GROMACS .gro file of C-alpha atoms in nm:
model
  497
    1MET     CA    1   0.866  -2.415   2.142
    2ARG     CA    2   0.736  -2.063   2.213
    3VAL     CA    3   0.713  -1.813   1.926
    4ILE     CA    4   0.610  -1.448   1.949
    5ILE     CA    5   0.373  -1.330   1.678
    6ALA     CA    6   0.300  -0.961   1.621
    7GLU     CA    7   0.188  -0.714   1.355
    8LEU     CA    8   0.251  -0.339   1.326
    9LYS     CA    9   0.171  -0.212   0.976
   10GLN     CA   10   0.120   0.120   0.807
   11GLU     CA   11   0.234   0.252   0.470
   12SER     CA   12   0.353   0.611   0.499
   13ASN     CA   13   0.341   0.895   0.250
   14THR     CA   14   0.576   1.167   0.374
   15SER     CA   15   0.366   1.442   0.211
   16ALA     CA   16   0.038   1.337   0.376
   17PRO     CA   17  -0.119   1.450   0.707
   18LEU     CA   18   0.012   1.266   1.012
   19THR     CA   19  -0.131   0.927   1.113
   20THR     CA   20  -0.271   0.898   1.466
   21ILE     CA   21  -0.370   0.614   1.695
   22GLU     CA   22  -0.730   0.670   1.583
   23ASP     CA   23  -0.630   0.560   1.233
   24PHE     CA   24  -0.526   0.224   1.378
   25ASN     CA   25  -0.846   0.201   1.581
   26GLY     CA   26  -1.034   0.266   1.258
   27PHE     CA   27  -0.883  -0.041   1.088
   28HIS     CA   28  -0.771  -0.286   1.354
   29LEU     CA   29  -0.585  -0.282   1.681
   30PHE     CA   30  -0.585  -0.610   1.878
   31TYR     CA   31  -0.390  -0.729   2.179
   32GLU     CA   32  -0.283  -1.070   2.311
   33ASN     CA   33  -0.543  -1.349   2.263
   34GLU     CA   34  -0.767  -1.115   2.065
   35VAL     CA   35  -0.504  -1.128   1.789
   36ILE     CA   36  -0.575  -1.498   1.735
   37GLU     CA   37  -0.951  -1.465   1.785
   38LYS     CA   38  -0.983  -1.189   1.524
   39LEU     CA   39  -0.725  -1.288   1.263
   40GLN     CA   40  -0.710  -1.667   1.255
   41GLY     CA   41  -0.855  -1.787   0.925
   42THR     CA   42  -0.830  -1.444   0.757
   43ASN     CA   43  -0.613  -1.347   0.462
   44SER     CA   44  -0.338  -1.209   0.686
   45GLU     CA   45   0.023  -1.282   0.769
   46ILE     CA   46  -0.083  -1.357   1.127
   47ALA     CA   47  -0.315  -1.632   1.001
   48GLY     CA   48  -0.025  -1.775   0.801
   49PHE     CA   49   0.197  -1.773   1.109
   50LEU     CA   50  -0.069  -1.958   1.307
   51ASN     CA   51  -0.130  -2.220   1.039
   52VAL     CA   52   0.232  -2.330   1.034
   53LEU     CA   53   0.299  -2.302   1.407
   54ASP     CA   54  -0.012  -2.509   1.483
   55SER     CA   55   0.085  -2.775   1.232
   56LYS     CA   56   0.434  -2.803   1.383
   57GLY     CA   57   0.317  -2.807   1.743
   58HIS     CA   58   0.479  -2.478   1.845
   59GLU     CA   59   0.310  -2.233   2.083
   60ALA     CA   60   0.214  -1.891   1.947
   61ILE     CA   61   0.255  -1.602   2.192
   62PRO     CA   62   0.040  -1.318   2.048
   63ILE     CA   63   0.150  -0.966   2.143
   64MET     CA   64  -0.048  -0.729   1.920
   65ALA     CA   65  -0.188  -0.671   1.573
   66ALA     CA   66  -0.200  -0.308   1.461
   67PHE     CA   67  -0.288  -0.200   1.108
   68ALA     CA   68  -0.376   0.142   0.967
   69VAL     CA   69  -0.448   0.233   0.607
   70SER     CA   70  -0.195   0.436   0.412
   71GLY     CA   71  -0.142   0.788   0.541
   72GLY     CA   72   0.117   1.031   0.660
   73PRO     CA   73   0.399   0.951   0.901
   74LEU     CA   74   0.292   0.836   1.247
   75ASN     CA   75   0.281   1.114   1.501
   76SER     CA   76   0.502   1.073   1.808
   77GLU     CA   77   0.216   0.967   2.033
   78ALA     CA   78   0.100   0.685   1.805
   79TYR     CA   79   0.449   0.555   1.732
   80LYS     CA   80   0.556   0.553   2.095
   81PHE     CA   81   0.231   0.399   2.217
   82LEU     CA   82   0.234   0.116   1.964
   83THR     CA   83   0.603   0.034   1.987
   84ASN     CA   84   0.597   0.046   2.366
   85ARG     CA   85   0.310  -0.205   2.365
   86LEU     CA   86   0.511  -0.431   2.136
   87TYR     CA   87   0.831  -0.408   2.338
   88SER     CA   88   0.661  -0.447   2.677
   89GLY     CA   89   0.476  -0.752   2.547
   90ILE     CA   90   0.801  -0.912   2.437
   91LYS     CA   91   0.967  -0.831   2.770
   92SER     CA   92   0.684  -0.996   2.965
   93ALA     CA   93   0.657  -1.302   2.740
   94GLY     CA   94   0.920  -1.502   2.927
   95LYS     CA   95   1.158  -1.734   2.746
   96ILE     CA   96   1.095  -1.739   2.371
   97ASP     CA   97   1.247  -1.937   2.088
   98GLY     CA   98   1.153  -1.730   1.783
   99VAL     CA   99   0.977  -1.418   1.654
  100LEU     CA  100   0.738  -1.379   1.361
  101LEU     CA  101   0.683  -1.012   1.287
  102ALA     CA  102   0.446  -0.867   1.023
  103LEU     CA  103   0.549  -0.516   0.917
  104HIS     CA  104   0.474  -0.307   0.611
  105GLY     CA  105   0.830  -0.197   0.547
  106ALA     CA  106   0.746   0.158   0.437
  107MET     CA  107   0.638   0.304   0.770
  108VAL     CA  108   0.778   0.640   0.877
  109SER     CA  109   0.723   0.832   1.200
  110VAL     CA  110   0.804   1.191   1.283
  111ASP     CA  111   1.077   1.051   1.509
  112GLU     CA  112   1.209   0.769   1.286
  113LEU     CA  113   1.248   0.782   0.908
  114ASP     CA  114   1.316   0.406   0.907
  115ALA     CA  115   1.048   0.315   1.161
  116ASP     CA  116   1.030  -0.053   1.063
  117GLY     CA  117   1.407  -0.084   1.075
  118THR     CA  118   1.414   0.065   1.423
  119ILE     CA  119   1.141  -0.175   1.538
  120ILE     CA  120   1.336  -0.478   1.416
  121GLU     CA  121   1.654  -0.339   1.576
  122ARG     CA  122   1.481  -0.296   1.913
  123VAL     CA  123   1.322  -0.642   1.897
  124ARG     CA  124   1.668  -0.784   1.828
  125GLU     CA  125   1.804  -0.607   2.135
  126LEU     CA  126   1.523  -0.755   2.344
  127VAL     CA  127   1.547  -1.117   2.229
  128GLY     CA  128   1.922  -1.141   2.175
  129LEU     CA  129   2.137  -1.252   1.885
  130GLU     CA  130   2.050  -1.621   1.900
  131VAL     CA  131   1.672  -1.597   1.861
  132PRO     CA  132   1.557  -1.604   1.495
  133ILE     CA  133   1.344  -1.307   1.383
  134MET     CA  134   1.145  -1.372   1.067
  135VAL     CA  135   0.984  -1.061   0.919
  136THR     CA  136   0.715  -1.030   0.652
  137MET     CA  137   0.666  -0.712   0.449
  138ASP     CA  138   0.452  -0.563   0.176
  139LEU     CA  139   0.625  -0.577  -0.162
  140HIS     CA  140   0.621  -0.193  -0.155
  141ALA     CA  141   0.859  -0.197   0.142
  142ASN     CA  142   1.177   0.006   0.141
  143ILE     CA  143   1.462  -0.229   0.231
  144THR     CA  144   1.738  -0.069   0.442
  145LYS     CA  145   2.066  -0.169   0.604
  146LYS     CA  146   1.907  -0.159   0.949
  147LYS     CA  147   1.626  -0.396   0.847
  148ILE     CA  148   1.871  -0.645   0.698
  149LYS     CA  149   2.118  -0.628   0.986
  150ASN     CA  150   1.864  -0.725   1.251
  151ALA     CA  151   1.624  -0.965   1.075
  152THR     CA  152   1.709  -1.331   1.023
  153THR     CA  153   1.496  -1.333   0.708
  154ILE     CA  154   1.262  -1.091   0.530
  155SER     CA  155   0.983  -1.222   0.306
  156GLY     CA  156   0.762  -1.000   0.087
  157PHE     CA  157   0.428  -1.035  -0.088
  158ARG     CA  158   0.453  -1.170  -0.442
  159THR     CA  159   0.128  -1.029  -0.579
  160CYS     CA  160  -0.013  -0.687  -0.660
  161PRO     CA  161  -0.295  -0.634  -0.580
  162HIS     CA  162  -0.191  -0.820  -0.267
  163ILE     CA  163  -0.378  -1.147  -0.231
  164ASP     CA  164  -0.104  -1.365  -0.081
  165LEU     CA  165  -0.083  -1.230   0.274
  166ILE     CA  166  -0.154  -1.566   0.436
  167GLU     CA  167   0.092  -1.744   0.204
  168THR     CA  168   0.362  -1.489   0.288
  169GLY     CA  169   0.310  -1.552   0.658
  170GLU     CA  170   0.334  -1.925   0.598
  171ARG     CA  171   0.659  -1.887   0.403
  172ALA     CA  172   0.822  -1.698   0.692
  173ALA     CA  173   0.687  -1.938   0.953
  174ARG     CA  174   0.811  -2.246   0.765
  175MET     CA  175   1.164  -2.107   0.762
  176LEU     CA  176   1.143  -2.032   1.133
  177CYS     CA  177   1.017  -2.381   1.210
  178GLY     CA  178   1.302  -2.527   1.007
  179ILE     CA  179   1.548  -2.345   1.232
  180LEU     CA  180   1.365  -2.448   1.550
  181ASP     CA  181   1.348  -2.811   1.435
  182GLY     CA  182   1.717  -2.812   1.344
  183THR     CA  183   1.645  -2.904   0.981
  184SER     CA  184   1.721  -2.572   0.807
  185ASN     CA  185   1.969  -2.285   0.800
  186PRO     CA  186   1.818  -2.004   0.588
  187THR     CA  187   2.086  -1.777   0.439
  188MET     CA  188   1.984  -1.433   0.309
  189ALA     CA  189   2.145  -1.204   0.051
  190TRP     CA  190   2.019  -0.862  -0.056
  191GLN     CA  191   2.083  -0.576  -0.291
  192LYS     CA  192   1.947  -0.225  -0.327
  193VAL     CA  193   1.866  -0.110  -0.680
  194PRO     CA  194   1.875   0.272  -0.722
  195MET     CA  195   1.539   0.319  -0.891
  196VAL     CA  196   1.183   0.429  -0.813
  197THR     CA  197   0.890   0.376  -1.048
  198PRO     CA  198   0.522   0.479  -1.069
  199ALA     CA  199   0.273   0.277  -0.867
  200CYS     CA  200   0.014   0.261  -1.147
  201MET     CA  201   0.243   0.023  -1.340
  202GLN     CA  202   0.264  -0.219  -1.049
  203ILE     CA  203  -0.002  -0.477  -1.133
  204ASP     CA  204   0.046  -0.849  -1.188
  205PHE     CA  205  -0.277  -0.945  -1.366
  206LYS     CA  206  -0.190  -0.785  -1.702
  207THR     CA  207   0.100  -0.865  -1.930
  208GLY     CA  208   0.381  -0.615  -1.902
  209PRO     CA  209   0.714  -0.541  -1.735
  210TYR     CA  210   0.590  -0.557  -1.376
  211ARG     CA  211   0.434  -0.897  -1.425
  212ASP     CA  212   0.759  -1.010  -1.589
  213LEU     CA  213   0.953  -0.895  -1.282
  214LEU     CA  214   0.729  -1.078  -1.036
  215GLN     CA  215   0.743  -1.394  -1.245
  216GLU     CA  216   1.122  -1.371  -1.251
  217ASN     CA  217   1.115  -1.350  -0.873
  218ILE     CA  218   0.896  -1.659  -0.838
  219SER     CA  219   1.110  -1.850  -1.088
  220LEU     CA  220   1.406  -1.828  -0.849
  221ASP     CA  221   1.236  -2.102  -0.646
  222LEU     CA  222   1.331  -2.338  -0.929
  223ARG     CA  223   1.695  -2.227  -0.921
  224GLY     CA  224   1.771  -2.303  -0.559
  225ALA     CA  225   1.601  -2.028  -0.360
  226ILE     CA  226   1.387  -2.128  -0.062
  227ASP     CA  227   1.241  -1.776  -0.059
  228SER     CA  228   1.281  -1.459  -0.263
  229SER     CA  229   1.123  -1.114  -0.274
  230ALA     CA  230   1.117  -0.829  -0.525
  231PHE     CA  231   1.056  -0.512  -0.324
  232THR     CA  232   0.936  -0.243  -0.564
  233VAL     CA  233   0.906   0.036  -0.304
  234GLN     CA  234   0.614   0.279  -0.308
  235PRO     CA  235   0.742   0.611  -0.443
  236TRP     CA  236   0.608   0.872  -0.196
  237LEU     CA  237   0.887   0.849   0.060
  238ASP     CA  238   1.122   1.143   0.083
  239ILE     CA  239   1.376   0.953   0.294
  240PRO     CA  240   1.733   0.821   0.267
  241GLU     CA  241   1.797   0.473   0.121
  242LEU     CA  242   1.489   0.493  -0.103
  243GLY     CA  243   1.483   0.241  -0.387
  244TYR     CA  244   1.398  -0.106  -0.509
  245GLY     CA  245   1.535  -0.401  -0.316
  246ALA     CA  246   1.604  -0.766  -0.402
  247ILE     CA  247   1.625  -1.042  -0.140
  248VAL     CA  248   1.697  -1.411  -0.193
  249ILE     CA  249   1.718  -1.679   0.075
  250THR     CA  250   1.883  -2.017   0.019
  251GLU     CA  251   1.947  -2.326   0.228
  252ASN     CA  252   2.286  -2.244   0.379
  253ASP     CA  253   2.440  -2.135   0.046
  254VAL     CA  254   2.573  -1.779   0.060
  255ALA     CA  255   2.723  -1.785  -0.289
  256LEU     CA  256   2.398  -1.901  -0.450
  257ALA     CA  257   2.194  -1.647  -0.254
  258LYS     CA  258   2.419  -1.367  -0.381
  259GLU     CA  259   2.411  -1.499  -0.738
  260LEU     CA  260   2.031  -1.519  -0.748
  261THR     CA  261   1.995  -1.180  -0.580
  262SER     CA  262   2.214  -1.023  -0.848
  263GLN     CA  263   2.000  -1.185  -1.117
  264LEU     CA  264   1.684  -1.040  -0.965
  265ALA     CA  265   1.844  -0.698  -0.921
  266LYS     CA  266   1.959  -0.700  -1.284
  267LYS     CA  267   1.606  -0.783  -1.399
  268MET     CA  268   1.476  -0.483  -1.203
  269TRP     CA  269   1.734  -0.250  -1.354
  270ASP     CA  270   1.686  -0.381  -1.709
  271LEU     CA  271   1.312  -0.308  -1.686
  272ARG     CA  272   1.349   0.043  -1.543
  273SER     CA  273   1.258   0.241  -1.855
  274GLU     CA  274   0.954   0.022  -1.925
  275LEU     CA  275   0.837   0.047  -1.565
  276ILE     CA  276   0.837   0.428  -1.582
  277ASN     CA  277   0.676   0.452  -1.924
  278ILE     CA  278   0.331   0.587  -1.837
  279SER     CA  279   0.095   0.828  -2.010
  280LEU     CA  280  -0.075   1.092  -1.796
  281LEU     CA  281  -0.346   1.315  -1.943
  282SER     CA  282  -0.473   1.646  -1.811
  283PRO     CA  283  -0.830   1.623  -1.676
  284SER     CA  284  -0.966   1.851  -1.949
  285GLN     CA  285  -0.800   1.644  -2.223
  286ALA     CA  286  -0.927   1.317  -2.081
  287ILE     CA  287  -1.281   1.443  -2.024
  288GLU     CA  288  -1.310   1.594  -2.373
  289SER     CA  289  -1.198   1.267  -2.531
  290ALA     CA  290  -1.424   1.051  -2.312
  291LEU     CA  291  -1.736   1.253  -2.384
  292LYS     CA  292  -1.686   1.202  -2.758
  293LYS     CA  293  -1.693   0.823  -2.724
  294ASN     CA  294  -2.005   0.631  -2.814
  295SER     CA  295  -1.992   0.418  -2.501
  296GLY     CA  296  -1.843   0.410  -2.155
  297PRO     CA  297  -1.748   0.398  -1.889
  298VAL     CA  298  -1.413   0.562  -1.932
  299VAL     CA  299  -1.253   0.506  -1.592
  300MET     CA  300  -1.015   0.786  -1.497
  301SER     CA  301  -0.769   0.764  -1.211
  302ASP     CA  302  -0.701   1.079  -1.012
  303LEU     CA  303  -0.404   0.892  -0.870
  304ALA     CA  304  -0.233   1.197  -0.720
  305ASP     CA  305  -0.520   1.200  -0.468
  306GLY     CA  306  -0.515   0.822  -0.419
  307THR     CA  307  -0.668   0.724  -0.085
  308GLY     CA  308  -0.478   0.395  -0.089
  309ALA     CA  309  -0.152   0.589  -0.116
  310GLY     CA  310  -0.196   0.817   0.181
  311SER     CA  311  -0.368   1.107   0.009
  312PRO     CA  312  -0.684   1.244   0.173
  313GLY     CA  313  -0.913   1.202  -0.126
  314ASP     CA  314  -1.026   1.563  -0.094
  315SER     CA  315  -0.903   1.711  -0.421
  316SER     CA  316  -1.178   1.866  -0.634
  317VAL     CA  317  -0.954   1.936  -0.934
  318VAL     CA  318  -1.124   1.675  -1.154
  319LEU     CA  319  -1.470   1.781  -1.034
  320ALA     CA  320  -1.389   2.137  -1.142
  321ALA     CA  321  -1.287   2.010  -1.486
  322LEU     CA  322  -1.611   1.812  -1.516
  323ILE     CA  323  -1.819   2.116  -1.423
  324ALA     CA  324  -1.632   2.323  -1.681
  325ALA     CA  325  -1.705   2.058  -1.947
  326ASN     CA  326  -2.081   2.063  -1.866
  327PRO     CA  327  -2.125   1.699  -1.977
  328SER     CA  328  -2.447   1.570  -2.131
  329LYS     CA  329  -2.368   1.215  -2.019
  330ARG     CA  330  -2.357   1.073  -1.666
  331CYS     CA  331  -2.029   1.127  -1.478
  332LEU     CA  332  -1.938   0.996  -1.131
  333VAL     CA  333  -1.677   1.159  -0.908
  334SER     CA  334  -1.598   1.162  -0.536
  335VAL     CA  335  -1.457   1.415  -0.292
  336CYS     CA  336  -1.386   1.358   0.076
  337ASP     CA  337  -1.523   1.662   0.259
  338PRO     CA  338  -1.699   1.603   0.592
  339GLU     CA  339  -1.808   1.967   0.615
  340VAL     CA  340  -2.001   1.945   0.288
  341ALA     CA  341  -2.145   1.606   0.386
  342ALA     CA  342  -2.269   1.762   0.712
  343LEU     CA  343  -2.412   2.062   0.527
  344ALA     CA  344  -2.605   1.833   0.293
  345ALA     CA  345  -2.742   1.639   0.590
  346SER     CA  346  -2.854   1.960   0.760
  347VAL     CA  347  -3.058   2.081   0.461
  348GLY     CA  348  -3.190   1.736   0.368
  349VAL     CA  349  -3.263   1.542   0.051
  350GLY     CA  350  -3.424   1.753  -0.219
  351ALA     CA  351  -3.265   2.079  -0.108
  352GLU     CA  352  -2.998   2.270  -0.300
  353ILE     CA  353  -2.664   2.376  -0.155
  354SER     CA  354  -2.406   2.628  -0.272
  355THR     CA  355  -2.066   2.588  -0.112
  356SER     CA  356  -1.696   2.533  -0.165
  357ILE     CA  357  -1.581   2.171  -0.171
  358GLY     CA  358  -1.244   2.002  -0.131
  359ALA     CA  359  -0.884   2.089  -0.043
  360LYS     CA  360  -0.938   2.088   0.332
  361LYS     CA  361  -0.618   1.883   0.375
  362SER     CA  362  -0.458   1.901   0.029
  363PHE     CA  363  -0.459   2.282   0.021
  364GLU     CA  364  -0.089   2.289  -0.067
  365PHE     CA  365  -0.166   2.111  -0.393
  366SER     CA  366  -0.513   2.236  -0.496
  367SER     CA  367  -0.791   2.481  -0.417
  368PRO     CA  368  -1.157   2.434  -0.323
  369THR     CA  369  -1.417   2.433  -0.601
  370ARG     CA  370  -1.735   2.639  -0.580
  371ILE     CA  371  -2.042   2.425  -0.652
  372THR     CA  372  -2.420   2.443  -0.653
  373GLY     CA  373  -2.596   2.110  -0.642
  374LYS     CA  374  -2.908   1.927  -0.532
  375VAL     CA  375  -2.885   1.679  -0.245
  376ILE     CA  376  -3.027   1.348  -0.371
  377ARG     CA  377  -2.896   1.122  -0.091
  378SER     CA  378  -2.763   1.170   0.261
  379GLY     CA  379  -2.662   0.927   0.536
  380VAL     CA  380  -2.388   0.719   0.692
  381GLU     CA  381  -2.259   0.472   0.432
  382HIS     CA  382  -2.034   0.170   0.396
  383PHE     CA  383  -1.962  -0.102   0.143
  384ARG     CA  384  -1.795  -0.441   0.132
  385PHE     CA  385  -1.508  -0.521  -0.101
  386THR     CA  386  -1.573  -0.766  -0.383
  387GLN     CA  387  -1.206  -0.761  -0.488
  388LYS     CA  388  -0.951  -1.037  -0.453
  389GLY     CA  389  -0.758  -1.031  -0.129
  390TYR     CA  390  -1.002  -0.805   0.054
  391ASN     CA  391  -1.327  -0.976  -0.046
  392GLY     CA  392  -1.596  -0.915   0.215
  393MET     CA  393  -1.403  -0.654   0.413
  394ARG     CA  394  -1.624  -0.369   0.530
  395VAL     CA  395  -1.517  -0.016   0.434
  396GLU     CA  396  -1.656   0.276   0.632
  397MET     CA  397  -1.729   0.597   0.443
  398GLY     CA  398  -1.879   0.801   0.728
  399LEU     CA  399  -2.156   1.053   0.673
  400CYS     CA  400  -2.203   1.086   0.297
  401ALA     CA  401  -2.405   1.282   0.045
  402VAL     CA  402  -2.474   1.248  -0.325
  403LEU     CA  403  -2.500   1.579  -0.505
  404GLU     CA  404  -2.657   1.631  -0.849
  405ILE     CA  405  -2.490   1.892  -1.070
  406GLY     CA  406  -2.649   1.845  -1.412
  407GLU     CA  407  -2.531   1.500  -1.528
  408ILE     CA  408  -2.251   1.495  -1.269
  409ARG     CA  409  -2.305   1.294  -0.954
  410VAL     CA  410  -2.069   1.388  -0.670
  411LEU     CA  411  -2.025   1.134  -0.391
  412VAL     CA  412  -1.915   1.331  -0.087
  413THR     CA  413  -1.765   1.119   0.191
  414SER     CA  414  -1.651   1.205   0.542
  415LEU     CA  415  -1.378   0.939   0.549
  416PRO     CA  416  -1.108   0.888   0.281
  417ALA     CA  417  -1.244   0.551   0.175
  418PHE     CA  418  -1.087   0.324  -0.087
  419THR     CA  419  -1.243   0.393  -0.428
  420THR     CA  420  -1.102   0.082  -0.597
  421ASP     CA  421  -1.423  -0.124  -0.604
  422PRO     CA  422  -1.738  -0.033  -0.805
  423GLU     CA  423  -1.929  -0.103  -0.483
  424PHE     CA  424  -1.797   0.233  -0.361
  425TYR     CA  425  -2.047   0.400  -0.592
  426ARG     CA  426  -2.309   0.128  -0.597
  427CYS     CA  427  -2.368   0.145  -0.222
  428VAL     CA  428  -2.514   0.495  -0.268
  429GLY     CA  429  -2.726   0.404  -0.570
  430LEU     CA  430  -2.483   0.508  -0.844
  431GLU     CA  431  -2.407   0.253  -1.117
  432PRO     CA  432  -2.058   0.283  -1.271
  433SER     CA  433  -2.128   0.049  -1.564
  434THR     CA  434  -2.390   0.284  -1.713
  435ALA     CA  435  -2.193   0.606  -1.665
  436GLN     CA  436  -1.982   0.766  -1.936
  437ILE     CA  437  -1.705   0.876  -1.699
  438VAL     CA  438  -1.612   0.725  -1.363
  439ILE     CA  439  -1.343   0.887  -1.149
  440VAL     CA  440  -1.146   0.673  -0.902
  441LYS     CA  441  -0.865   0.774  -0.669
  442SER     CA  442  -0.638   0.473  -0.695
  443HIS     CA  443  -0.318   0.366  -0.869
  444ALA     CA  444  -0.331  -0.009  -0.923
  445GLN     CA  445  -0.603  -0.200  -0.741
  446PHE     CA  446  -0.897  -0.044  -0.926
  447GLN     CA  447  -0.767  -0.183  -1.255
  448ASP     CA  448  -0.854  -0.533  -1.141
  449SER     CA  449  -1.213  -0.458  -1.038
  450TYR     CA  450  -1.298  -0.211  -1.317
  451ASP     CA  451  -1.132  -0.399  -1.603
  452ALA     CA  452  -1.448  -0.598  -1.676
  453ILE     CA  453  -1.669  -0.292  -1.728
  454ALA     CA  454  -1.433  -0.016  -1.846
  455SER     CA  455  -1.425   0.080  -2.211
  456GLU     CA  456  -1.095   0.253  -2.138
  457ILE     CA  457  -0.872   0.327  -1.838
  458VAL     CA  458  -0.697   0.664  -1.824
  459PHE     CA  459  -0.445   0.804  -1.576
  460LEU     CA  460  -0.471   1.173  -1.498
  461ASP     CA  461  -0.191   1.424  -1.447
  462THR     CA  462  -0.320   1.612  -1.144
  463PRO     CA  463  -0.156   1.780  -0.845
  464GLY     CA  464  -0.148   1.588  -0.519
  465MET     CA  465   0.039   1.399  -0.250
  466SER     CA  466   0.063   1.072  -0.443
  467SER     CA  467   0.150   1.176  -0.796
  468ASP     CA  468   0.295   0.912  -1.027
  469ASN     CA  469   0.491   1.178  -1.211
  470VAL     CA  470   0.787   1.039  -1.017
  471ALA     CA  471   1.069   1.241  -1.172
  472HIS     CA  472   0.893   1.563  -1.066
  473LEU     CA  473   0.835   1.472  -0.701
  474PRO     CA  474   1.001   1.755  -0.503
  475PHE     CA  475   1.214   1.536  -0.277
  476THR     CA  476   1.507   1.671  -0.076
  477ASN     CA  477   1.603   1.380   0.152
  478ILE     CA  478   1.655   1.096  -0.096
  479ASP     CA  479   2.004   0.970  -0.172
  480ARG     CA  480   2.136   1.066  -0.514
  481PRO     CA  481   2.199   0.949  -0.778
  482LEU     CA  482   1.863   0.774  -0.812
  483TYR     CA  483   1.664   0.683  -1.122
  484PRO     CA  484   1.459   0.852  -1.272
  485TRP     CA  485   1.584   1.176  -1.118
  486ASP     CA  486   1.925   1.086  -1.259
  487SER     CA  487   1.837   0.925  -1.590
  488GLU     CA  488   2.199   0.858  -1.701
  489LEU     CA  489   2.281   0.660  -1.387
  490THR     CA  490   2.467   0.330  -1.432
  491PHE     CA  491   2.432   0.033  -1.196
  492ASP     CA  492   2.633  -0.281  -1.132
  493ALA     CA  493   2.395  -0.563  -1.041
  494SER     CA  494   2.672  -0.799  -0.935
  495ALA     CA  495   2.733  -0.646  -0.592
  496ALA     CA  496   2.483  -0.842  -0.382
  497ARG     CA  497   2.563  -0.869  -0.010
   0.00000   0.00000   0.00000
């Protein structure tokens, strides 16, 4: 039988600068047979789709694979271009028997607040009511009525950091093949849970409430679920229907699906206070404490400027605090500022520059910092991830410079690269393990890669587009009541649909 496979993924932060088609070109944007050529055998949902379809003898009809890193809502041009390519590909595919669709689940456009939901709705209109549509999503997806109404099933990642992309694709594809083979009738139940929690708590490799929640989700497989997902929504979405979501799929058993969904939703709600219990320190507090320690590195997360959460990575707030502290021990920090990187390249290695750095895009949250530093490295840079899930993936940093300001080393990038891997600094000759303070701009993923070398991990309370001070996010479009904005809210977990 003939099955459409497609991907259209981006995680939106509604406070961040708009995402363009160039952002997709910068990560990946493939069409038709190129989808299979580029993604088969990778850790991707598409590869999972292909594994199962091939094993069952079904024909994959590749339409497109589009993926951009986290950023602001898609501008109209990008959203219309990408969705039109998807819809026209489906229209021209001829008779099809099923759809496997990889989405993020938290994508917003300037035209559609529930962009993923609208995509599923339109695909449903194109293929009709009888064709099964299996959708995969990031576990940070925001589940909505529109998504549920038009998808046959929705399956989410079960790990954070996300290392199970291929397995998630295989889970969805197996359910589809069961329908096509006439051996299965997947039945889905779902429930929204009115809560939002900080992203820095969402890691599965350390004991704690988030790991407990993900293990509860997986344990449902032993209680009759054929698939289940705990969607713990990323918090930087000022949109209606924001909140956690629980989904359970059973083999043709509606009552059991609802029962297990309610159990998962109750677990989410019961853990809410633990999941929001974080400690954020001011940069000056954290720096003063770290410099008094006998050994490092103390790894500090400027998470409000997290490049993996849609922020531009151009805040210099922590750099300003380091300069004010005048440290006598080595400190590493980064700022995305292509103008300063270009200035450093123009004067050359060994020269000194005096300029303002940062806040080119995050000017609503912070101000530039005046610096004087010596250029000790300049050039176009990249690194390859050594982390689980993305191991070997090349990350472009653009034209870069390393500036020396006393014992502070400032890595200036032209692109808002992920800072989660120590290779981010190592690729420009800076060694995190021997520094006293290392600044990253990440919420969760860095904790995996830095855990082996960090003497301590600290989360900073800084201004920015991706703050984890959730209760103070200035949202106006979210539905209320919603925890933690409404801390006395009560919730009945027995109302699964």
